[in-house]
Short mmCIF file of C-alpha atoms in Angstrom, two decimals:
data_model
loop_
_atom_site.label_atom_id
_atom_site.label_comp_id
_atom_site.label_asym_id
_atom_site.label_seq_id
_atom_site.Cartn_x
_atom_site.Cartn_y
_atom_site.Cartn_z
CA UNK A 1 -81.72 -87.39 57.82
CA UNK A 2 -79.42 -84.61 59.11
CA UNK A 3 -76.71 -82.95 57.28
CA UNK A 4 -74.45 -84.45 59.37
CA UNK A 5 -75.76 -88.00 58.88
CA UNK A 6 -75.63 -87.86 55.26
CA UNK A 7 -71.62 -87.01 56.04
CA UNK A 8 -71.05 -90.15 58.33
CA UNK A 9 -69.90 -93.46 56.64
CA UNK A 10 -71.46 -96.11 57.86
CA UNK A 11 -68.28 -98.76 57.98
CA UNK A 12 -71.20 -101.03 59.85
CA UNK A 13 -72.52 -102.57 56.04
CA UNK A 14 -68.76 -103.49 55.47
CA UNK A 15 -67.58 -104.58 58.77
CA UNK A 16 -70.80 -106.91 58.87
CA UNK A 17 -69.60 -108.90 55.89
CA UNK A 18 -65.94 -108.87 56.61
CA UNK A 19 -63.19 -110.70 58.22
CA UNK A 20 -64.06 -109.14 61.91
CA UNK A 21 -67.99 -110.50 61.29
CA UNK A 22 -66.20 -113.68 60.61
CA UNK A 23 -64.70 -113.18 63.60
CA UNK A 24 -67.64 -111.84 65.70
CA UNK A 25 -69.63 -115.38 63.86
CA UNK A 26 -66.35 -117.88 65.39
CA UNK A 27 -66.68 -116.30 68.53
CA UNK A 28 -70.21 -116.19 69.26
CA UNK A 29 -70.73 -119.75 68.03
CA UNK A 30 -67.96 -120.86 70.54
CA UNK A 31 -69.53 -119.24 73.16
CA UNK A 32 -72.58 -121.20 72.71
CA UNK A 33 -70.43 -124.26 72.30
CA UNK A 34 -68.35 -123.46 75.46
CA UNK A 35 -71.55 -122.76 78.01
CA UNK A 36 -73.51 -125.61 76.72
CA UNK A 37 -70.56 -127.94 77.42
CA UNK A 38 -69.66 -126.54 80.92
CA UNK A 39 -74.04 -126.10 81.43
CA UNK A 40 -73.94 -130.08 80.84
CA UNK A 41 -70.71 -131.10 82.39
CA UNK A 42 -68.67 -129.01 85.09
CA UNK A 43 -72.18 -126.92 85.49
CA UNK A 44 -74.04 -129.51 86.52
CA UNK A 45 -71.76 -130.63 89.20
CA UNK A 46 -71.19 -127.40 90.63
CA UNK A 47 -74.62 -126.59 91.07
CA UNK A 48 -76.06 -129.30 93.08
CA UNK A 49 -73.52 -128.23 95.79
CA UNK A 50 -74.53 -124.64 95.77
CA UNK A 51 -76.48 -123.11 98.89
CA UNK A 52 -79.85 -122.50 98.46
CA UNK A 53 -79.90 -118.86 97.30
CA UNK A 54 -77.42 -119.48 94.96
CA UNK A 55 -78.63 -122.84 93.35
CA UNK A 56 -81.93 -120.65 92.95
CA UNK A 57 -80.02 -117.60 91.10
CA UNK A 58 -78.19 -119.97 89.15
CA UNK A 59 -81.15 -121.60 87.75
CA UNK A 60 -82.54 -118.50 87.02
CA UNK A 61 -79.41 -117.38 85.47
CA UNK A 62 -78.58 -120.33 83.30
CA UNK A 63 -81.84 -119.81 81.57
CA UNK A 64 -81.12 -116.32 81.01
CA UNK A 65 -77.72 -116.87 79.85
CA UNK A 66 -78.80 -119.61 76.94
CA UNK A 67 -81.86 -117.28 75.86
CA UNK A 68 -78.79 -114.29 75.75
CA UNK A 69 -76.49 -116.92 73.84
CA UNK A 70 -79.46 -118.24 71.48
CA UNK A 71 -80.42 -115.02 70.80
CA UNK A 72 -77.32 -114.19 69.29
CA UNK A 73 -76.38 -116.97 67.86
CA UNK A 74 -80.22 -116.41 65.92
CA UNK A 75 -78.53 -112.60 64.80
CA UNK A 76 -75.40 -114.20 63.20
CA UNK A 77 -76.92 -116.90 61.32
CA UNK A 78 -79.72 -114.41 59.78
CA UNK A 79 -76.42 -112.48 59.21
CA UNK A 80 -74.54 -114.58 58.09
CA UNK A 81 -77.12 -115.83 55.58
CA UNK A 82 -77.58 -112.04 53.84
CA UNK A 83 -73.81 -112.07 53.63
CA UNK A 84 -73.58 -115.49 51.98
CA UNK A 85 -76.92 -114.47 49.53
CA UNK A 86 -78.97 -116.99 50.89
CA UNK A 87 -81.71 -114.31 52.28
CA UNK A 88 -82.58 -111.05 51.21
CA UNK A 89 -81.94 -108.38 53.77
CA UNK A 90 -86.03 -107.56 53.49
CA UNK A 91 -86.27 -111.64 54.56
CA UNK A 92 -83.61 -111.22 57.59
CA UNK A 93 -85.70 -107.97 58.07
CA UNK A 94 -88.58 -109.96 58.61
CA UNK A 95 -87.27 -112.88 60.71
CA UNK A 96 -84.70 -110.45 62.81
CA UNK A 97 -87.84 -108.58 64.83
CA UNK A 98 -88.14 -112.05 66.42
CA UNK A 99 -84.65 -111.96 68.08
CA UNK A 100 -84.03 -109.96 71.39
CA UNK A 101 -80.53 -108.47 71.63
CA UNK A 102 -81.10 -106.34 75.07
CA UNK A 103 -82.78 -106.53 78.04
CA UNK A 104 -81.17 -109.70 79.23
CA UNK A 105 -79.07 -107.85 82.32
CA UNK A 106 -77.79 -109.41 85.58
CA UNK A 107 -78.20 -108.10 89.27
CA UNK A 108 -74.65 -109.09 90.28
CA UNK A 109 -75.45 -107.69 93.58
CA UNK A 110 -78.27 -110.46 94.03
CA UNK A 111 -78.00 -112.82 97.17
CA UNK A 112 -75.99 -115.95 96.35
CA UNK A 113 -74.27 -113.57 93.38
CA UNK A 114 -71.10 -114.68 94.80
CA UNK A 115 -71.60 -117.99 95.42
CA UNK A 116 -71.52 -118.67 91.89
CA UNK A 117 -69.14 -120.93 90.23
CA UNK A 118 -66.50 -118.43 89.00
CA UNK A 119 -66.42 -119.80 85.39
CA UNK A 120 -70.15 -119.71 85.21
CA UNK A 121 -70.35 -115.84 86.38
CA UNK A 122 -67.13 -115.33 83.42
CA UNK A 123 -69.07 -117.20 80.84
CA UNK A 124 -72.44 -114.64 81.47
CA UNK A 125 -69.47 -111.54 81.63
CA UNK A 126 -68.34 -112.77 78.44
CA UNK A 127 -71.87 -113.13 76.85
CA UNK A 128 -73.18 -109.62 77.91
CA UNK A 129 -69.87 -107.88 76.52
CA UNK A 130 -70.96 -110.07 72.96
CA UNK A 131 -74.53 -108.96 73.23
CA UNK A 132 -73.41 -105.27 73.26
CA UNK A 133 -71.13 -105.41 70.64
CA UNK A 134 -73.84 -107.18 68.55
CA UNK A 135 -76.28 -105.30 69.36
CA UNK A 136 -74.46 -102.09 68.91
CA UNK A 137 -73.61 -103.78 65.03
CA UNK A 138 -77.78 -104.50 64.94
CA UNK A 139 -78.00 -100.81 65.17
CA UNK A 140 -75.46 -99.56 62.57
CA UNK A 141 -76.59 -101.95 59.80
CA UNK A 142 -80.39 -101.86 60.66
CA UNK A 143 -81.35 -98.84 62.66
CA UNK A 144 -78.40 -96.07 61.13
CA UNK A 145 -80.14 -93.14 62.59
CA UNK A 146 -80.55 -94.58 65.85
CA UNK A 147 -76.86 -95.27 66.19
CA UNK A 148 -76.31 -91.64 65.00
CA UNK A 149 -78.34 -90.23 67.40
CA UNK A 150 -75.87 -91.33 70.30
CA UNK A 151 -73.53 -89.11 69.03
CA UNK A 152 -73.10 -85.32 70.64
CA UNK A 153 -73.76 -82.47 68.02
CA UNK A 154 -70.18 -81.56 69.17
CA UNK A 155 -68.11 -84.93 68.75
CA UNK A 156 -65.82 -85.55 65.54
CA UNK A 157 -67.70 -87.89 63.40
CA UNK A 158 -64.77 -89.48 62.50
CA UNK A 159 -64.08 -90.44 66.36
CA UNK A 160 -66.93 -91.51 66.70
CA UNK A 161 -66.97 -94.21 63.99
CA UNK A 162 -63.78 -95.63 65.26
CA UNK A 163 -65.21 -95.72 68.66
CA UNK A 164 -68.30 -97.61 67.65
CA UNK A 165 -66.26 -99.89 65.80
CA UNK A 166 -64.04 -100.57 68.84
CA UNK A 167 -67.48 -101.14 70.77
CA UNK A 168 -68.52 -103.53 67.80
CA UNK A 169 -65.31 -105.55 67.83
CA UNK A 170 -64.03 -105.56 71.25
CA UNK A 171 -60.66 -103.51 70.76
CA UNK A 172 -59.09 -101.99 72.90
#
């Protein structure tokens, strides 16, 4: 490791077993609550009124949406489990190289994009702003020196903890 990682604190450890992880844990699970409910309800309507291109994308789109949500909802309860002690992180280690937190992206500028039922195209918004901000936590507690590495030789360390943190937790 660099001279310069052995200086950075990793506040990732701590933030993942803190209030905000808590947080990150409500709000993730209510996600998956939220789009299954609409998915099975208000989703279901909408869609068998949609024109053809965009009763296609939506299909396609649902089922990338809840393997995005499951996916993440699979992080936080391996997480969530090393927090509580009920898994050793080696144990999470194992079972968290099943669980894909990236390449799950959208082509907003695909035919029938805007056709979409507007709470359906917020719900996938929503979920791809969670799956950065837990994937950019993945990296911090699991991969530390690939987190590190997006950082500029010439960029206060400091900074650049609070900005990943900000990335991690949504603030503004």
């Amino acid at each position: 490791m660099s001279e310069r990682g052995l200086n950075t604190v990793s506040f990732a450890g701590h933030a993942a077993s803190s209030a905000q992880f808590k947080a990150l844990y409500a709000e993730g699970m209510g996600l998956v609550e939220e789009t299954a409910s609409y998915l099975d309800g208000p989703g279901r309507t909408a869609s068998k009124v949609l024109p053809r291109m965009a009763s296609v994308l939506y299909a396609a789109e649902s089922m990338r949406l809840t393997t995005r949500l499951m996916q993440m909802a699979s992080w936080l309860l391996l997480q969530r489990a090393v927090n509580n002690g009920e898994m050793s992180r080696e144990q999470v280690l194992s079972e968290k190289s099943k669980v894909r937190l990236d390449s799950f992206n959208v082509d907003r500028s695909a035919p029938g994009w805007n056709d979409l039922p507007e709470t359906f195209r917020d719900l996938i918004e929503r979920s791809l702003r969670l799956q950065n901000r837990v994937a950019l936590l993945d990296r911090e507690i699991y991969r530390p020196q690939e987190a590190t590495a997006f950082v500029p030789d010439n960029q206060n360390g400091v900074k650049a903890q609070i900005k990943l943190l900000q990335t991690a937790f949504g603030a503004n």
